[in-house]
CSV table of C-alpha atoms in Angstrom, one decimal:
chain,number,residue,atom,x,y,z
A,24,MET,CA,4.4,-42.8,-42.4
A,25,ALA,CA,6.9,-40.5,-44.0
A,26,LYS,CA,6.7,-36.9,-42.1
A,27,GLU,CA,4.8,-34.1,-44.0
A,28,ILE,CA,7.1,-31.6,-45.8
A,29,GLU,CA,6.3,-27.7,-44.9
A,30,GLY,CA,9.2,-26.8,-47.3
A,31,PHE,CA,12.7,-26.3,-48.1
A,32,VAL,CA,15.4,-23.5,-47.0
A,33,LYS,CA,18.4,-23.1,-49.0
A,34,LEU,CA,21.3,-21.0,-47.4
A,35,GLN,CA,25.1,-21.0,-48.1
A,36,VAL,CA,26.8,-20.8,-44.6
A,37,LYS,CA,30.6,-21.0,-43.6
A,38,GLY,CA,31.6,-24.5,-42.7
A,39,GLY,CA,31.7,-24.9,-38.6
A,40,GLN,CA,30.5,-21.2,-38.0
A,41,ALA,CA,26.6,-21.4,-38.2
A,42,ASN,CA,25.4,-18.9,-35.7
A,43,PRO,CA,21.6,-17.5,-35.2
A,44,SER,CA,22.5,-14.5,-36.9
A,45,PRO,CA,21.0,-14.0,-40.6
A,46,PRO,CA,20.3,-15.7,-42.4
A,47,VAL,CA,20.0,-19.0,-40.4
A,48,GLY,CA,18.1,-16.8,-37.5
A,49,PRO,CA,15.2,-15.2,-39.8
A,50,ALA,CA,15.2,-18.1,-42.3
A,51,LEU,CA,14.7,-21.2,-39.8
A,52,GLY,CA,13.4,-19.0,-36.8
A,53,ALA,CA,10.4,-17.9,-38.9
A,54,LYS,CA,9.2,-21.4,-39.0
A,55,GLY,CA,9.8,-21.9,-35.6
A,56,LEU,CA,12.4,-24.3,-36.0
A,57,ASN,CA,15.0,-24.4,-32.7
A,58,ILE,CA,17.7,-22.5,-34.5
A,59,MET,CA,20.5,-23.8,-32.0
A,60,GLU,CA,20.1,-27.1,-32.9
A,61,PHE,CA,20.6,-26.7,-36.3
A,62,CYS,CA,23.7,-25.1,-35.8
A,63,LYS,CA,25.2,-27.4,-33.6
A,64,ARG,CA,24.2,-30.4,-36.0
A,65,PHE,CA,25.3,-28.2,-39.4
A,66,ASN,CA,28.8,-27.1,-37.6
A,67,ALA,CA,29.4,-30.5,-36.1
A,68,LYS,CA,28.8,-31.8,-39.9
A,69,THR,CA,31.1,-29.5,-41.6
A,70,GLN,CA,34.2,-29.7,-39.1
A,71,GLU,CA,36.3,-30.4,-42.3
A,72,LYS,CA,34.8,-27.1,-44.2
A,73,GLN,CA,35.8,-24.9,-41.7
A,74,GLY,CA,35.4,-21.5,-42.9
A,75,GLN,CA,34.4,-22.2,-46.5
A,76,ILE,CA,30.9,-21.4,-48.0
A,77,VAL,CA,28.8,-24.8,-48.0
A,78,PRO,CA,25.4,-25.0,-49.3
A,79,VAL,CA,22.9,-26.5,-47.5
A,80,VAL,CA,19.5,-27.5,-48.1
A,81,ILE,CA,17.1,-27.9,-45.1
A,82,THR,CA,14.0,-29.9,-45.1
A,83,VAL,CA,11.2,-28.4,-43.0
A,84,TYR,CA,8.6,-30.8,-41.5
A,85,LYS,CA,5.2,-29.4,-40.2
A,86,ASP,CA,6.0,-30.9,-36.7
A,87,LYS,CA,8.5,-28.3,-36.4
A,88,SER,CA,11.6,-30.8,-37.3
A,89,PHE,CA,14.0,-30.8,-39.6
A,90,ASP,CA,16.8,-32.8,-42.0
A,91,PHE,CA,19.5,-31.2,-44.0
A,92,VAL,CA,21.6,-32.0,-46.7
A,93,ILE,CA,24.9,-30.5,-47.2
A,94,LYS,CA,26.0,-29.8,-50.9
A,95,THR,CA,30.0,-29.0,-52.4
A,96,THR,CA,31.0,-25.8,-52.3
A,97,PRO,CA,30.0,-23.6,-55.7
A,98,ALA,CA,32.3,-23.8,-58.5
A,99,ALA,CA,32.5,-20.3,-58.7
A,100,ILE,CA,33.8,-19.8,-54.9
A,101,GLN,CA,36.5,-22.2,-55.5
A,102,LEU,CA,37.6,-20.8,-58.9
A,103,MET,CA,37.6,-17.6,-57.0
A,104,GLU,CA,39.9,-19.2,-54.5
A,105,VAL,CA,42.5,-21.3,-56.8
A,106,ALA,CA,42.8,-18.0,-58.8
A,107,LYS,CA,43.5,-15.9,-55.7
A,108,LEU,CA,41.3,-13.1,-57.1
A,109,LYS,CA,40.2,-10.5,-54.8
A,110,LYS,CA,37.2,-9.4,-57.4
A,111,GLY,CA,35.9,-10.8,-60.8
A,112,SER,CA,36.7,-9.2,-64.3
A,113,PRO,CA,34.9,-5.8,-65.3
A,114,GLU,CA,34.0,-7.0,-68.6
A,115,SER,CA,34.5,-10.7,-68.3
A,116,ASN,CA,33.9,-10.9,-72.2
A,117,ARG,CA,36.6,-8.9,-73.0
A,118,VAL,CA,38.9,-8.6,-70.0
A,119,LYS,CA,40.7,-11.2,-68.3
A,120,VAL,CA,41.6,-11.0,-64.9
A,121,GLY,CA,43.3,-14.6,-64.1
A,122,SER,CA,43.5,-18.2,-65.0
A,123,VAL,CA,43.5,-21.8,-63.6
A,124,THR,CA,45.1,-24.7,-65.0
A,125,TRP,CA,42.9,-27.9,-66.6
A,126,ASP,CA,44.5,-29.4,-63.4
A,127,GLN,CA,42.6,-27.4,-61.2
A,128,VAL,CA,39.7,-27.0,-63.1
A,129,LYS,CA,39.3,-30.7,-63.0
A,130,THR,CA,39.9,-31.0,-59.1
A,131,ILE,CA,37.1,-28.3,-58.9
A,132,ALA,CA,34.8,-30.7,-61.4
A,133,GLU,CA,35.7,-33.9,-59.3
A,134,SER,CA,34.2,-32.3,-56.3
A,135,LYS,CA,31.4,-31.4,-57.9
A,136,MET,CA,30.6,-34.7,-60.0
A,137,GLU,CA,27.7,-35.6,-57.0
A,138,ASP,CA,26.0,-32.2,-57.3
A,139,LEU,CA,26.3,-31.5,-61.3
A,140,ASN,CA,24.2,-32.9,-63.6
A,141,ALA,CA,26.9,-34.8,-65.6
A,142,PHE,CA,28.1,-38.3,-65.8
A,143,LYS,CA,31.4,-38.2,-67.5
A,144,ILE,CA,34.6,-35.9,-65.8
A,145,GLU,CA,34.9,-34.2,-69.0
A,146,SER,CA,31.3,-33.1,-68.9
A,147,ALA,CA,31.5,-31.6,-65.4
A,148,MET,CA,35.2,-29.8,-66.5
A,149,LYS,CA,33.4,-28.2,-69.5
A,150,MET,CA,30.3,-26.9,-67.3
A,151,VAL,CA,33.5,-25.3,-64.5
A,152,ALA,CA,35.3,-24.1,-67.4
A,153,GLY,CA,32.4,-22.1,-68.7
A,154,THR,CA,31.6,-20.7,-65.3
A,155,ALA,CA,35.3,-19.7,-64.8
A,156,ARG,CA,35.0,-18.2,-68.4
A,157,SER,CA,32.0,-16.3,-67.4
A,158,MET,CA,34.0,-14.8,-64.4
A,159,GLY,CA,36.9,-13.6,-66.4
A,160,LEU,CA,39.2,-16.4,-66.3
A,161,THR,CA,41.4,-17.7,-68.6
A,162,MET,CA,42.6,-21.9,-68.6
A,163,SER,CA,46.2,-22.5,-69.1
A,164,GLY,CA,47.5,-25.4,-70.7
A,165,THR,CA,45.7,-28.2,-72.4
A,166,PRO,CA,42.6,-30.0,-71.9
A,167,PRO,CA,42.4,-33.8,-71.6
A,168,TRP,CA,40.4,-34.0,-74.6
A,169,GLY,CA,42.8,-32.3,-76.9
A,170,ALA,CA,44.0,-28.4,-77.7
A,171,SER,CA,41.7,-27.8,-80.7
A,172,GLU,CA,38.8,-27.6,-78.9
A,173,GLU,CA,39.3,-25.9,-75.7
A,174,SER,CA,43.1,-24.3,-75.3
A,175,GLU,CA,42.8,-20.4,-75.1
A,176,ASP,CA,46.8,-19.5,-74.2
B,22,MET,CA,24.7,-9.1,-31.3
B,23,LYS,CA,25.6,-7.5,-34.9
B,24,THR,CA,23.7,-5.4,-37.2
B,25,TYR,CA,23.8,-6.8,-40.6
B,26,ASN,CA,23.0,-5.4,-44.7
B,27,SER,CA,21.3,-7.7,-46.2
B,28,TYR,CA,21.1,-7.5,-50.1
B,29,THR,CA,18.5,-8.7,-52.0
B,30,ILE,CA,19.8,-9.7,-55.8
B,31,GLN,CA,17.4,-10.1,-58.7
B,32,SER,CA,19.4,-13.3,-59.8
B,33,THR,CA,20.5,-16.9,-58.2
B,34,SER,CA,23.4,-17.1,-60.3
B,35,GLU,CA,26.2,-19.2,-59.2
B,36,ILE,CA,28.5,-16.6,-60.3
B,37,ILE,CA,27.3,-13.7,-58.6
B,38,VAL,CA,27.9,-15.7,-55.4
B,39,GLY,CA,31.3,-16.6,-56.3
B,40,LEU,CA,32.2,-13.1,-57.3
B,41,LEU,CA,30.3,-11.5,-53.9
B,42,SER,CA,32.2,-14.1,-51.9
B,43,VAL,CA,35.5,-12.0,-52.3
B,44,TYR,CA,34.0,-9.3,-50.0
B,45,PRO,CA,33.0,-10.1,-46.2
B,46,PHE,CA,29.6,-11.3,-46.9
B,47,GLU,CA,28.9,-14.1,-44.3
B,48,SER,CA,26.2,-15.9,-45.7
B,49,PHE,CA,23.5,-16.3,-48.6
B,50,GLU,CA,20.0,-17.5,-48.7
B,51,GLU,CA,18.6,-18.7,-52.1
B,52,ARG,CA,14.9,-18.5,-53.1
B,53,ASP,CA,13.0,-19.4,-56.3
B,54,ASP,CA,13.9,-16.5,-58.5
B,55,PHE,CA,16.6,-14.2,-56.0
B,56,MET,CA,18.7,-14.4,-53.4
B,57,ILE,CA,19.6,-12.4,-50.3
B,58,ALA,CA,23.5,-11.8,-49.2
B,59,TYR,CA,24.1,-11.0,-45.8
B,60,ILE,CA,27.1,-8.9,-45.0
B,61,PRO,CA,28.0,-7.6,-41.1
B,62,GLU,CA,27.4,-3.6,-41.4
B,63,ASP,CA,30.6,-2.9,-39.8
B,64,ALA,CA,32.3,-4.5,-42.9
B,65,LEU,CA,30.5,-2.6,-45.2
B,66,THR,CA,32.6,0.4,-46.2
B,67,GLU,CA,31.9,3.0,-48.5
B,68,ASP,CA,34.7,1.7,-50.8
B,69,VAL,CA,33.3,-2.0,-50.5
B,70,LYS,CA,29.6,-0.7,-51.0
B,71,LEU,CA,30.4,0.9,-54.3
B,72,GLU,CA,32.6,-2.2,-55.6
B,73,ILE,CA,29.7,-4.6,-54.9
B,74,GLU,CA,27.4,-2.0,-56.8
B,75,ASP,CA,29.4,-1.7,-59.6
B,76,MET,CA,29.8,-5.3,-60.0
B,77,LEU,CA,26.0,-6.0,-59.8
B,78,ASN,CA,25.5,-3.2,-62.3
B,79,ARG,CA,27.6,-4.8,-64.9
B,80,PHE,CA,25.7,-7.8,-64.6
B,81,ASP,CA,22.5,-5.5,-65.1
B,82,VAL,CA,21.3,-7.4,-62.0
B,83,SER,CA,18.7,-5.1,-59.8
B,84,PHE,CA,19.4,-5.2,-55.9
B,85,THR,CA,18.1,-3.4,-53.0
B,86,ILE,CA,19.8,-2.9,-49.5
B,87,GLU,CA,18.0,-3.5,-46.1
B,88,THR,CA,19.4,-3.1,-42.5
B,89,ILE,CA,19.0,-5.7,-40.2
B,90,GLU,CA,18.9,-4.9,-36.4
B,91,PRO,CA,19.9,-7.6,-34.2
B,92,GLN,CA,16.7,-9.6,-32.6
B,93,ASN,CA,16.0,-13.0,-31.1
B,94,TRP,CA,15.6,-15.1,-33.9
B,95,ASN,CA,14.4,-17.9,-32.0
B,96,ALA,CA,11.7,-16.3,-30.3
B,97,LEU,CA,9.1,-18.6,-32.1
B,98,TRP,CA,10.6,-21.7,-31.1
B,99,GLU,CA,11.1,-20.5,-27.7
B,100,SER,CA,7.4,-19.6,-27.1
B,101,SER,CA,6.5,-22.8,-27.6
B,102,PHE,CA,9.1,-25.6,-26.7
B,103,GLU,CA,8.5,-28.4,-24.5
B,104,PRO,CA,10.1,-29.1,-21.3
B,105,VAL,CA,12.7,-31.9,-21.4
B,106,VAL,CA,12.9,-34.5,-18.7
B,107,VAL,CA,16.5,-36.0,-18.6
B,108,ASP,CA,16.4,-39.6,-16.8
B,109,ASP,CA,13.5,-38.6,-14.7
B,110,PHE,CA,15.8,-36.6,-12.3
B,111,CYS,CA,15.8,-33.3,-13.8
B,112,VAL,CA,13.5,-31.1,-15.9
B,113,ILE,CA,14.5,-28.4,-18.3
B,114,ARG,CA,11.6,-25.8,-18.9
B,115,ALA,CA,10.9,-22.2,-19.7
B,116,ASP,CA,9.4,-19.7,-17.3
B,117,PHE,CA,5.9,-20.0,-18.8
B,118,HIS,CA,5.9,-23.8,-18.0
B,119,ASN,CA,4.1,-25.2,-14.9
B,120,LYS,CA,6.5,-26.5,-12.6
B,121,GLN,CA,6.3,-30.2,-12.4
B,122,GLU,CA,6.2,-32.6,-9.4
B,123,ASN,CA,8.3,-35.7,-8.3
B,124,VAL,CA,11.8,-34.9,-9.9
B,125,GLU,CA,14.7,-34.0,-7.9
B,126,HIS,CA,16.0,-30.6,-10.1
B,127,ASP,CA,13.6,-28.1,-11.6
B,128,ILE,CA,15.7,-25.9,-14.1
B,129,ILE,CA,14.3,-22.8,-15.8
B,130,ILE,CA,15.9,-22.1,-19.3
B,131,ASN,CA,15.2,-18.9,-21.5
B,132,PRO,CA,17.3,-19.8,-24.0
B,133,LYS,CA,17.2,-16.8,-26.6
B,134,MET,CA,20.1,-17.1,-28.9
B,135,ALA,CA,22.0,-19.7,-26.8
B,136,PHE,CA,22.6,-23.7,-27.0
B,137,GLY,CA,21.8,-25.8,-24.3
B,138,THR,CA,17.9,-26.9,-23.4
B,139,GLY,CA,18.4,-30.5,-22.9
B,140,HIS,CA,16.5,-31.5,-26.2
B,141,HIS,CA,19.8,-32.1,-28.0
B,142,GLU,CA,21.3,-35.5,-27.4
B,143,THR,CA,24.8,-33.8,-26.8
B,144,THR,CA,23.3,-31.6,-23.7
B,145,TYR,CA,21.3,-34.7,-22.2
B,146,MET,CA,24.3,-37.0,-22.2
B,147,MET,CA,26.0,-34.6,-20.5
B,148,MET,CA,23.4,-34.1,-17.7
B,149,SER,CA,22.9,-37.9,-17.7
B,150,ALA,CA,26.4,-38.3,-17.0
B,151,MET,CA,26.5,-35.7,-14.3
B,152,ARG,CA,23.9,-37.8,-12.3
B,153,ASN,CA,26.2,-40.4,-12.1
B,154,MET,CA,29.0,-38.1,-10.4
B,155,THR,CA,29.8,-36.7,-7.2
B,156,LEU,CA,29.9,-32.9,-7.3
B,157,THR,CA,29.8,-32.0,-3.9
B,158,ASP,CA,32.1,-29.4,-3.1
B,159,LYS,CA,33.7,-29.8,-6.5
B,160,ALA,CA,35.5,-27.0,-8.5
B,161,VAL,CA,34.0,-26.9,-11.8
B,162,PHE,CA,34.7,-25.4,-15.1
B,163,ASP,CA,31.6,-25.4,-17.8
B,164,TYR,CA,33.7,-24.7,-21.1
B,165,GLY,CA,31.4,-23.0,-23.6
B,166,CYS,CA,28.5,-22.8,-21.5
B,167,GLY,CA,25.8,-21.8,-23.9
B,168,THR,CA,22.6,-21.3,-21.7
B,169,GLY,CA,24.3,-22.2,-18.5
B,170,VAL,CA,22.2,-25.6,-18.2
B,171,LEU,CA,25.3,-27.9,-17.1
B,172,ALA,CA,26.7,-25.0,-14.5
B,173,ILE,CA,23.1,-24.7,-13.2
B,174,LEU,CA,22.7,-28.4,-12.7
B,175,ALA,CA,26.2,-28.7,-11.1
B,176,SER,CA,25.1,-26.1,-8.6
B,177,LYS,CA,22.0,-27.9,-8.2
B,178,LEU,CA,24.2,-30.9,-7.3
B,179,ASN,CA,26.1,-29.1,-4.4
B,180,SER,CA,29.0,-28.1,-6.5
B,181,GLY,CA,31.6,-25.7,-5.1
B,182,ASP,CA,32.4,-22.6,-7.2
B,183,ILE,CA,31.9,-22.6,-11.3
B,184,ASP,CA,33.4,-21.0,-13.6
B,185,ALA,CA,31.7,-20.9,-17.1
B,186,ILE,CA,32.9,-19.5,-20.1
B,187,ASP,CA,31.9,-19.0,-23.4
B,188,ILE,CA,33.5,-17.2,-26.8
B,189,GLU,CA,29.5,-15.8,-27.6
B,190,GLU,CA,28.4,-12.5,-26.1
B,191,GLU,CA,24.8,-13.7,-26.3
B,192,SER,CA,25.9,-16.9,-24.3
B,193,TYR,CA,27.7,-15.0,-21.8
B,194,GLU,CA,24.4,-12.7,-21.0
B,195,ASN,CA,22.0,-15.8,-21.3
B,196,THR,CA,23.9,-17.7,-18.5
B,197,ILE,CA,24.0,-15.0,-16.3
B,198,GLU,CA,20.1,-14.3,-17.0
B,199,ASN,CA,19.4,-18.1,-16.3
B,200,ALA,CA,21.7,-18.4,-12.9
B,201,GLN,CA,19.9,-15.4,-11.7
B,202,ILE,CA,16.2,-17.2,-12.8
B,203,ASN,CA,17.2,-20.3,-11.2
B,204,ASN,CA,18.7,-18.3,-7.7
B,205,VAL,CA,22.0,-19.8,-8.4
B,206,SER,CA,25.0,-17.4,-7.4
B,207,ASN,CA,28.3,-19.7,-7.4
B,208,ILE,CA,28.9,-19.6,-11.0
B,209,ASN,CA,31.3,-17.1,-12.3
B,210,VAL,CA,30.5,-16.2,-15.8
B,211,ALA,CA,32.8,-14.9,-18.6
B,212,CYS,CA,33.2,-14.2,-22.2
B,213,ALA,CA,36.5,-15.7,-22.9
B,214,THR,CA,38.2,-18.3,-24.9
B,215,LEU,CA,40.6,-20.9,-23.3
B,216,GLU,CA,43.6,-19.1,-24.1
B,217,THR,CA,42.1,-15.7,-22.5
B,218,PHE,CA,40.7,-17.2,-19.7
B,219,ASP,CA,42.7,-17.6,-15.7
B,220,VAL,CA,44.4,-20.8,-15.8
B,221,LYS,CA,43.0,-22.2,-12.7
B,222,VAL,CA,42.8,-26.3,-11.5
B,223,TYR,CA,39.0,-27.6,-11.3
B,224,ASP,CA,38.0,-31.1,-10.3
B,225,ILE,CA,35.2,-31.2,-12.7
B,226,ILE,CA,35.6,-30.0,-16.5
B,227,LEU,CA,32.2,-30.0,-18.7
B,228,ALA,CA,33.0,-29.4,-22.6
B,229,ASN,CA,29.9,-29.6,-24.8
B,230,ILE,CA,31.4,-27.7,-27.9
B,231,ASN,CA,32.4,-29.2,-31.3
B,232,ARG,CA,35.1,-31.8,-32.6
B,233,ASN,CA,38.0,-28.9,-33.9
B,234,VAL,CA,37.3,-27.1,-30.9
B,235,LEU,CA,37.8,-30.3,-28.2
B,236,LEU,CA,40.8,-31.3,-30.5
B,237,ASN,CA,42.8,-27.8,-30.3
B,238,SER,CA,41.9,-28.0,-26.2
B,239,ALA,CA,43.4,-31.3,-25.3
B,240,ALA,CA,46.6,-30.0,-23.9
B,241,GLU,CA,45.1,-26.7,-22.0
B,242,LEU,CA,42.2,-29.0,-20.3
B,243,TYR,CA,44.8,-31.5,-19.0
B,244,ASN,CA,46.7,-28.7,-17.3
B,245,ARG,CA,43.4,-27.3,-15.8
B,246,LEU,CA,42.0,-30.8,-14.2
B,247,ALA,CA,43.1,-32.2,-10.8
B,248,ASP,CA,45.0,-35.3,-10.5
B,249,ASP,CA,41.9,-37.2,-9.3
B,250,GLY,CA,39.6,-35.3,-11.6
B,251,VAL,CA,37.0,-36.1,-14.3
B,252,LEU,CA,36.4,-34.6,-17.4
B,253,LEU,CA,33.1,-34.9,-19.7
B,254,LEU,CA,33.4,-34.0,-23.6
B,255,SER,CA,30.4,-33.6,-25.8
B,256,GLY,CA,29.6,-32.0,-29.0
B,257,ILE,CA,31.4,-35.4,-30.9
B,258,LEU,CA,29.4,-37.6,-34.1
B,259,GLU,CA,29.8,-41.0,-33.7
B,260,GLU,CA,32.1,-40.6,-36.4
B,261,ASP,CA,34.4,-38.4,-34.5
B,262,GLU,CA,34.7,-40.2,-31.5
B,263,ILE,CA,38.1,-42.1,-32.1
B,264,LEU,CA,39.8,-39.2,-33.2
B,265,VAL,CA,38.7,-37.4,-30.0
B,266,SER,CA,39.4,-39.9,-27.8
B,267,GLU,CA,42.8,-40.9,-29.4
B,268,LYS,CA,43.9,-37.3,-29.2
B,269,TYR,CA,42.8,-37.1,-25.6
B,270,LYS,CA,44.9,-40.3,-24.4
B,271,GLN,CA,47.8,-38.7,-26.1
B,272,SER,CA,47.6,-36.0,-24.2
B,273,GLY,CA,47.7,-38.1,-21.0
B,274,PHE,CA,43.9,-38.7,-20.5
B,275,HIS,CA,42.0,-42.3,-19.4
B,276,LEU,CA,39.2,-43.1,-20.9
B,277,ILE,CA,36.4,-43.9,-18.2
B,278,LYS,CA,33.4,-44.3,-20.5
B,279,VAL,CA,31.4,-43.4,-23.5
B,280,TYR,CA,27.8,-42.4,-23.8
B,281,SER,CA,25.9,-42.7,-26.5
B,282,LYS,CA,22.4,-41.2,-28.1
B,283,GLY,CA,21.5,-40.8,-31.7
B,284,TYR,CA,24.3,-39.8,-34.2
B,285,TRP,CA,26.4,-38.4,-31.1
B,286,LYS,CA,28.7,-39.3,-28.4
B,287,CYS,CA,29.6,-38.2,-25.1
B,288,ILE,CA,33.3,-39.1,-23.7
B,289,GLN,CA,34.4,-39.2,-19.6
B,290,LEU,CA,37.9,-39.1,-19.0
B,291,SER,CA,40.5,-38.8,-16.1
B,292,LYS,CA,43.9,-38.2,-15.7
């Protein structure tokens, strides 16, 4: 029989570096879970993503056991990294603070396909591009579907 | 333990998380309609604070800031954990459990926020492997000691002196506390890394850590193991077993045995 679910906890923690400090400590400790067991499993599973912010959804069962699913790093964080930005735009609709290439947008979109509600890579790229614009980033070059719709430079 | 500041932000926007990620926030918690972002208090300078507030105000997002003092977040689990029996030869229990009869070794662990109670497969396999080894009068090195449970078991198996190190302050303090509770006096505990700790040669090395640390430690551990010594590695997921064992073989070790439990592997090596 399937275990009865008590609830879900959604965290974003650095890969390979989960420790009993907040938020892992208070979020899991308050539910009576063994925090150190979560840290051991999460850190082992995210050795390839050392230091990157990694979203994780933890299913907490009534018997105080748990499972978790690791998601891909948020597109906004990946965009900040590839654009090498120290901060976002003060007015993203008017002041542009950096740019990313469509190839970079495609790489991020590909990494996010499993988590995004998109069937085609072009749809995922448009979602990532929308996030980029909201952060004050422009796309340089021509998108794969042609210059007329998306080119900004 | 660190003191943290938490920002409770009335938004779950990924863009806000992205923009906050350039500041020294260590982690985020997402709730249904708000998020909590955590930053170490000593990293939240006045300049950083002003920049964060400016950014959140620009997005017209309301927020509050709280200080979170260090505490034992594991207290609730700790108050109700069940004793663990390893291969019918060793019990690990808290000080509030009754002592169990008919086992060779009784170990009391009050884990607080350190790792190692025997509940986890990685610790269980190490203890199981230690049962099959001769530790009498052997010099032992517990690398990444956590609660100190492996060092304490080594002492109960009549080992010689034990050096136990951990990079985490909580683990260092917890190992000292647990050694005292178990009346074990031959463990020298240090808060250190392999690079900062004294270079000595040991008969037995115990390392229950993680893949990346183990991969980076192969050469150093080779230098610290006696010619007829034994190295036990744990904290290795089954998909990482080949990577770790090949690295250690390239560093001069010989594979003796691989233990399996759940999704985890424990590797025994010699020189």
